[in-house]
PDB file of N, CA and C in Angstrom:
ATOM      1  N   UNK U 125       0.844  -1.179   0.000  1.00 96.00           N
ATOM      2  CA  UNK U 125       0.000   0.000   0.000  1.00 96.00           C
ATOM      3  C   UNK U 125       0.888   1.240   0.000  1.00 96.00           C
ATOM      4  N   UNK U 126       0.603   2.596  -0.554  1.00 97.00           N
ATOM      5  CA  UNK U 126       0.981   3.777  -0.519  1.00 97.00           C
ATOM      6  C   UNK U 126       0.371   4.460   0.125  1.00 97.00           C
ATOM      7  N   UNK U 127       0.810   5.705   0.635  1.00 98.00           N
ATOM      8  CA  UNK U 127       0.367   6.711   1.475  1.00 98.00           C
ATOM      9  C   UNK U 127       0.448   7.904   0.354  1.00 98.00           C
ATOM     10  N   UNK U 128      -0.975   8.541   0.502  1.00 98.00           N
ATOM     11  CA  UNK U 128      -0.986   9.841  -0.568  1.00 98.00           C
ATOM     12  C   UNK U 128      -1.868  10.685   0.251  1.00 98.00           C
ATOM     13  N   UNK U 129      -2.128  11.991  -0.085  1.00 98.00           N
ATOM     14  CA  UNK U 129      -2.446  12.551   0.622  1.00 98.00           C
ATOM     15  C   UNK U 129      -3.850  13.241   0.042  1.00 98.00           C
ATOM     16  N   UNK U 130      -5.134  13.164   0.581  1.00 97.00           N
ATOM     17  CA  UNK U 130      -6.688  14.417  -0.102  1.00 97.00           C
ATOM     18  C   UNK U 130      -5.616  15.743  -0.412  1.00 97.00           C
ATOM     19  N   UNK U 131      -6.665  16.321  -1.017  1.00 96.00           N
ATOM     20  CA  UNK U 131      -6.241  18.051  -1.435  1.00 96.00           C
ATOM     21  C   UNK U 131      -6.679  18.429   0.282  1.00 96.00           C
ATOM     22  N   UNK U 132      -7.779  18.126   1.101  1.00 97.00           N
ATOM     23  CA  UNK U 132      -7.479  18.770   2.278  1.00 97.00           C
ATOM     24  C   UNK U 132      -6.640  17.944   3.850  1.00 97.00           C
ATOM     25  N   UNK U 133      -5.461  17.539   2.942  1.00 96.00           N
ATOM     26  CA  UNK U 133      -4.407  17.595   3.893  1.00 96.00           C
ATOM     27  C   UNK U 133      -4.461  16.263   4.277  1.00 96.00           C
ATOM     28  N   UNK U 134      -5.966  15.590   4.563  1.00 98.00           N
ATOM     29  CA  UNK U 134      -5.562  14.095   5.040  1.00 98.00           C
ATOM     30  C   UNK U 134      -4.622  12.879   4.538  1.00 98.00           C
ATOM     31  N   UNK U 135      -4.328  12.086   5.534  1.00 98.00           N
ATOM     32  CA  UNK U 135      -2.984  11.160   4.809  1.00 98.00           C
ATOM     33  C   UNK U 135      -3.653   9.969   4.563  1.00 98.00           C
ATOM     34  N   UNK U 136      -3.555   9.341   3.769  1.00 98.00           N
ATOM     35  CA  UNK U 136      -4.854   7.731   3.408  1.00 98.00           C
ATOM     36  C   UNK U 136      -3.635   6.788   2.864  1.00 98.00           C
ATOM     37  N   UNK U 137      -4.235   5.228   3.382  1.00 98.00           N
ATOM     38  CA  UNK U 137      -3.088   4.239   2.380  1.00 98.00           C
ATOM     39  C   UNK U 137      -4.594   3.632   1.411  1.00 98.00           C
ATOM     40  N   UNK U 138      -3.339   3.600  -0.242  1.00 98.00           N
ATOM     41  CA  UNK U 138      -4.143   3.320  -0.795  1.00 98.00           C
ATOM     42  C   UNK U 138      -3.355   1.648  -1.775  1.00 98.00           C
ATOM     43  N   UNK U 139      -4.504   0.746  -1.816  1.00 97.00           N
ATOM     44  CA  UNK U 139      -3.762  -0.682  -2.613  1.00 97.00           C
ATOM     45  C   UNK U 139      -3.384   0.261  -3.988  1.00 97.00           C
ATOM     46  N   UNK U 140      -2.025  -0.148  -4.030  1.00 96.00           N
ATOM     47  CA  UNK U 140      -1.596   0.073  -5.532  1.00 96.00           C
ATOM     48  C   UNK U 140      -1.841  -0.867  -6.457  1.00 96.00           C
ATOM     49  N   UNK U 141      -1.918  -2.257  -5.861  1.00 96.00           N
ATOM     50  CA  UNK U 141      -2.419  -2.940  -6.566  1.00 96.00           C
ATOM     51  C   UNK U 141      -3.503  -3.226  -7.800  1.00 96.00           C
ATOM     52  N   UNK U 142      -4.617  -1.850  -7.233  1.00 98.00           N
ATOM     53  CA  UNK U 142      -5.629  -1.739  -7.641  1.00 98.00           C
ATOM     54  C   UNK U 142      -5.852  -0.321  -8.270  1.00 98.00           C
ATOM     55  N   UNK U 143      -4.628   0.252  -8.560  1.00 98.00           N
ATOM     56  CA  UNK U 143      -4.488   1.232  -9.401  1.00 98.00           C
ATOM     57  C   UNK U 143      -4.899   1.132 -11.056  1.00 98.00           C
ATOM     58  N   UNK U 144      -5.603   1.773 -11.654  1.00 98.00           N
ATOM     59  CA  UNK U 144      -5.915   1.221 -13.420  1.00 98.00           C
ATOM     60  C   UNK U 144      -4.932   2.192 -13.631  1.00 98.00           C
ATOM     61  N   UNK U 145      -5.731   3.746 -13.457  1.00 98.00           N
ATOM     62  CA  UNK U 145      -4.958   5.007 -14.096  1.00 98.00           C
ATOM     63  C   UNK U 145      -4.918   6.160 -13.161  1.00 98.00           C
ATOM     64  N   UNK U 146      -3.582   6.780 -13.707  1.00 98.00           N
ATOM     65  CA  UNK U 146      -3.203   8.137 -12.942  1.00 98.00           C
ATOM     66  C   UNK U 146      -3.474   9.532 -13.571  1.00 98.00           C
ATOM     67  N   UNK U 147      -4.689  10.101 -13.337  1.00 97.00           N
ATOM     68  CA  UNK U 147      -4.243  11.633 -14.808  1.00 97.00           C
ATOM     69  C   UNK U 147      -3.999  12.529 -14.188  1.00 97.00           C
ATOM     70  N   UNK U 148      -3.385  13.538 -14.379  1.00 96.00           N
ATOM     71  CA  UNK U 148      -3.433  14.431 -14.137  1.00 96.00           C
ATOM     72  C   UNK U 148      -4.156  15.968 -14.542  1.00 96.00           C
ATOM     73  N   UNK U 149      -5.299  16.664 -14.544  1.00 92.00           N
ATOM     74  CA  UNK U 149      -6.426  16.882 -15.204  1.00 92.00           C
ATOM     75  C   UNK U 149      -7.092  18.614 -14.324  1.00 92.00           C
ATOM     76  N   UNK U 150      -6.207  19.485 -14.027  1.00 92.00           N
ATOM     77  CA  UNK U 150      -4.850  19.073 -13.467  1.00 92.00           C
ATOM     78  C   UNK U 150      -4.344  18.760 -12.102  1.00 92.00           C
ATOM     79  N   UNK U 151      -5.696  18.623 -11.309  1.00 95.00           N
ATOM     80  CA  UNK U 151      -5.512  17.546 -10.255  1.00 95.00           C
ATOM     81  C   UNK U 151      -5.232  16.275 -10.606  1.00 95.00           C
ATOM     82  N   UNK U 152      -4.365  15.584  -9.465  1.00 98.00           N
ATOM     83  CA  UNK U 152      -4.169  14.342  -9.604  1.00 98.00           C
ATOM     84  C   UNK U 152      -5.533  13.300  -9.513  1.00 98.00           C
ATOM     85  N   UNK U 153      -5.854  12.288 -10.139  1.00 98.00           N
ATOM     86  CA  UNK U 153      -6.764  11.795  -9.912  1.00 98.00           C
ATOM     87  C   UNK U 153      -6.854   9.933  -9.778  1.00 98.00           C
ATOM     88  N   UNK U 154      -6.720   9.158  -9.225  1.00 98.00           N
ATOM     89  CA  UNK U 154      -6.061   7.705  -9.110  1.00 98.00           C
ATOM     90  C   UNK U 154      -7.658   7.471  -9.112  1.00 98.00           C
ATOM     91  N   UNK U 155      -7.779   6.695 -10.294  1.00 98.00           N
ATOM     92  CA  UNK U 155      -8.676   5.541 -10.764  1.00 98.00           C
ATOM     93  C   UNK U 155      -8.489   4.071 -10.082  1.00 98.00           C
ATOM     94  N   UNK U 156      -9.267   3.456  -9.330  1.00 98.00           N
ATOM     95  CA  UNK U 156      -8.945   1.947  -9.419  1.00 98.00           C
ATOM     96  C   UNK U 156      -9.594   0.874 -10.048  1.00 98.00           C
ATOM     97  N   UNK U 157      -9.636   0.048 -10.065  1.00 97.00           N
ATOM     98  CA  UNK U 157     -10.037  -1.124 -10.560  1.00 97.00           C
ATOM     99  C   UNK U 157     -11.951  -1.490 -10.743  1.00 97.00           C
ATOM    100  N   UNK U 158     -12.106  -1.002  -9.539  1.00 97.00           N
ATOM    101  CA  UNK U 158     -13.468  -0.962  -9.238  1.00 97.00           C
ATOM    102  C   UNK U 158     -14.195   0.310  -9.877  1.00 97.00           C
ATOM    103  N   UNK U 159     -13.547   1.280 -10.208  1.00 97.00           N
ATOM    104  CA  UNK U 159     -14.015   2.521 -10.413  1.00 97.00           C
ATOM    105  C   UNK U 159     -14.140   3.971  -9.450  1.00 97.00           C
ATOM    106  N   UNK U 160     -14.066   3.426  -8.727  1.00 98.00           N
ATOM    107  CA  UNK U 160     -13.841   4.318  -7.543  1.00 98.00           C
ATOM    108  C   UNK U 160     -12.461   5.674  -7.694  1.00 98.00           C
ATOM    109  N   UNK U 161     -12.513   6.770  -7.520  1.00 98.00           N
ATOM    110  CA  UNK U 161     -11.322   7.817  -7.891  1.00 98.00           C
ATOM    111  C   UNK U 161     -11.540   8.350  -6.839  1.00 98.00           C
ATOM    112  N   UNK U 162     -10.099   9.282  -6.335  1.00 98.00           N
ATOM    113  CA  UNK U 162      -9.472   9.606  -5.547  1.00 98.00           C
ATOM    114  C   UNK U 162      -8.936  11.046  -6.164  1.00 98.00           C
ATOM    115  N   UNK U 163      -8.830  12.126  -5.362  1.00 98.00           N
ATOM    116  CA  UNK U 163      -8.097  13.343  -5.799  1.00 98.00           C
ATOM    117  C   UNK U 163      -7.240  13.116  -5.191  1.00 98.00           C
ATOM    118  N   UNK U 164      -5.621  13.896  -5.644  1.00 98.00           N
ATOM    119  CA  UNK U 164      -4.610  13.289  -4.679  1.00 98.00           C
ATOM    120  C   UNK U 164      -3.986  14.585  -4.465  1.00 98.00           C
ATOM    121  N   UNK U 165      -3.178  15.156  -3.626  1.00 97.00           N
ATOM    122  CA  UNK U 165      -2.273  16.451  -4.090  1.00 97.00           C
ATOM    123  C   UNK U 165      -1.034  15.929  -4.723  1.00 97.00           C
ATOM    124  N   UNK U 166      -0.527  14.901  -4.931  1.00 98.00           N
ATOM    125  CA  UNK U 166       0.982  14.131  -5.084  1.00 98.00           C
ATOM    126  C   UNK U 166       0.603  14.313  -6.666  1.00 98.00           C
ATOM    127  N   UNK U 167       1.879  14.491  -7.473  1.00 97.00           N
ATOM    128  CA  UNK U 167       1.641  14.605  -8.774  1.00 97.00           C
ATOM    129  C   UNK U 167       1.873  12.783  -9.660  1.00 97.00           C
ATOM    130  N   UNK U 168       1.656  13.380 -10.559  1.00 97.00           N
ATOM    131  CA  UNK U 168       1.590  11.135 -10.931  1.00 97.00           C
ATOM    132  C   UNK U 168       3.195  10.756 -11.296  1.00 97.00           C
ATOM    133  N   UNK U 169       4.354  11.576 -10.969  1.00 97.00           N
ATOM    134  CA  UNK U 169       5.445  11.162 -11.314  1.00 97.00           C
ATOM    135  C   UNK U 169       5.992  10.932  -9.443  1.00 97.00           C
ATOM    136  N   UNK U 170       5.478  11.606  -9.124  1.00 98.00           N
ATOM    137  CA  UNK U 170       5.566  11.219  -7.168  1.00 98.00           C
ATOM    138  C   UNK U 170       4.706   9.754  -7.356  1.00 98.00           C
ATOM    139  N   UNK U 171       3.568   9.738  -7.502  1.00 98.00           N
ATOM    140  CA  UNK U 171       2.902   8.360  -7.399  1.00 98.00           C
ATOM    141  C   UNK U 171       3.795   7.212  -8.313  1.00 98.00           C
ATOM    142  N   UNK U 172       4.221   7.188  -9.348  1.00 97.00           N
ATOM    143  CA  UNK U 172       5.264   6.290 -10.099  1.00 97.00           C
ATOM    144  C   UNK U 172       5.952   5.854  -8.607  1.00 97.00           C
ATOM    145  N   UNK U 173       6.405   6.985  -8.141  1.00 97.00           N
ATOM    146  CA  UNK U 173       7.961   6.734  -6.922  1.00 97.00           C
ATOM    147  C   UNK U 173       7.558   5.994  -6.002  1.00 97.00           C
ATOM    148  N   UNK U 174       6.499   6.133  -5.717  1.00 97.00           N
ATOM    149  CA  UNK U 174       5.624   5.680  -4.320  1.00 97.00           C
ATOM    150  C   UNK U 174       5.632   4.133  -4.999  1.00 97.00           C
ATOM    151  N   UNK U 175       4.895   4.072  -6.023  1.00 97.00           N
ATOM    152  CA  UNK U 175       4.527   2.635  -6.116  1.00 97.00           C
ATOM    153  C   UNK U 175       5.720   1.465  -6.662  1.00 97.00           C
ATOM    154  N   UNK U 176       6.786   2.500  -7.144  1.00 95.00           N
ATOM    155  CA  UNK U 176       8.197   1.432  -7.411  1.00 95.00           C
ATOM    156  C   UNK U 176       8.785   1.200  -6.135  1.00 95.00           C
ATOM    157  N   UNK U 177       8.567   2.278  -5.101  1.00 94.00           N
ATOM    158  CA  UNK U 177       9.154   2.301  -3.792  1.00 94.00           C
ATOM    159  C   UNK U 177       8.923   0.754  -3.202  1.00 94.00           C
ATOM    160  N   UNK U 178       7.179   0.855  -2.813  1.00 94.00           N
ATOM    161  CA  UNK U 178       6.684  -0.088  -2.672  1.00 94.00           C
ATOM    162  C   UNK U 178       7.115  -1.699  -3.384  1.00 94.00           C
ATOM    163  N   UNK U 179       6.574  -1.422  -4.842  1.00 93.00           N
ATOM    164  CA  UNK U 179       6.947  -3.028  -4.721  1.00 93.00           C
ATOM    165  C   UNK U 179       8.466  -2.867  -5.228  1.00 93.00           C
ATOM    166  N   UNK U 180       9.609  -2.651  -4.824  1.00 91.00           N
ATOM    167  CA  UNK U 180      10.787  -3.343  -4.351  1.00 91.00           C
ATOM    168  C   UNK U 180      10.890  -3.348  -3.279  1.00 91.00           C
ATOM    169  N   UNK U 181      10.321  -3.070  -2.009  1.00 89.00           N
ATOM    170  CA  UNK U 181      10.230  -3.135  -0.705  1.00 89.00           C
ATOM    171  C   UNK U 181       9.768  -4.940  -0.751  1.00 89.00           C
ATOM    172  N   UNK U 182       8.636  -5.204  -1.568  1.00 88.00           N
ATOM    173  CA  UNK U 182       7.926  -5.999  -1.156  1.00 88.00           C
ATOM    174  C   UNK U 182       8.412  -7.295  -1.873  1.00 88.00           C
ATOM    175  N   UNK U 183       9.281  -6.632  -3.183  1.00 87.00           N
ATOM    176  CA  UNK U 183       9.599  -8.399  -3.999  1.00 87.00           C
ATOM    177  C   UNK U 183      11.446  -8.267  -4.376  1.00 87.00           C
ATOM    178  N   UNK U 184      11.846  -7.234  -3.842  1.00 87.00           N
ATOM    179  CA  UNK U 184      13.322  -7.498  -3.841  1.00 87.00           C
ATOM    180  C   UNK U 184      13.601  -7.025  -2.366  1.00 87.00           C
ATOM    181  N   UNK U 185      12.889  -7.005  -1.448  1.00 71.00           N
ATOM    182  CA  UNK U 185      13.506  -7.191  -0.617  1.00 71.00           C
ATOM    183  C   UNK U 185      14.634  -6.173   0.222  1.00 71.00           C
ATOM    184  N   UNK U 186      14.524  -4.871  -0.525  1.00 55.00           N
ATOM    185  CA  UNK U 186      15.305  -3.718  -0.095  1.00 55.00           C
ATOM    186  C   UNK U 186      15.088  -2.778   0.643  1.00 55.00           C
ATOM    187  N   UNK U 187      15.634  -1.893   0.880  1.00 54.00           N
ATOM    188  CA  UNK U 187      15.173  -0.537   1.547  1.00 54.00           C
ATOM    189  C   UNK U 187      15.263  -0.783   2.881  1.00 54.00           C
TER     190      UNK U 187
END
């Protein structure tokens, strides 16, 4: 899971797993799987970081 943040300040973990799409529009906006969207303040090249962060944490074993 990632940690991103609402436009008013709250901090949320969200499954990346279940990420489809990221736009930027020109809020950030994280689509998942189900349909469900999210405004984010993190831009979608921060979210890339977050979610490579993540899974090499989780399948190589680093960090």
């Amino acid at each position: 899971m990632i940690e991103v943040t609402r436009l008013n300040g709250a901090r949320f973990s969200i499954n990346c797993d279940l990420i489809e799409t990221v736009e930027e529009t020109p809020d950030t906006v994280i689509t998942l799987t189900n349909g469900k969207k999210f405004i984010v303040s993190e831009n979608m090249e921060q979210i890339k970081k977050l979610v490579i962060s993540f899974k090499k944490k989780i399948y190589c074993n680093t960090i």
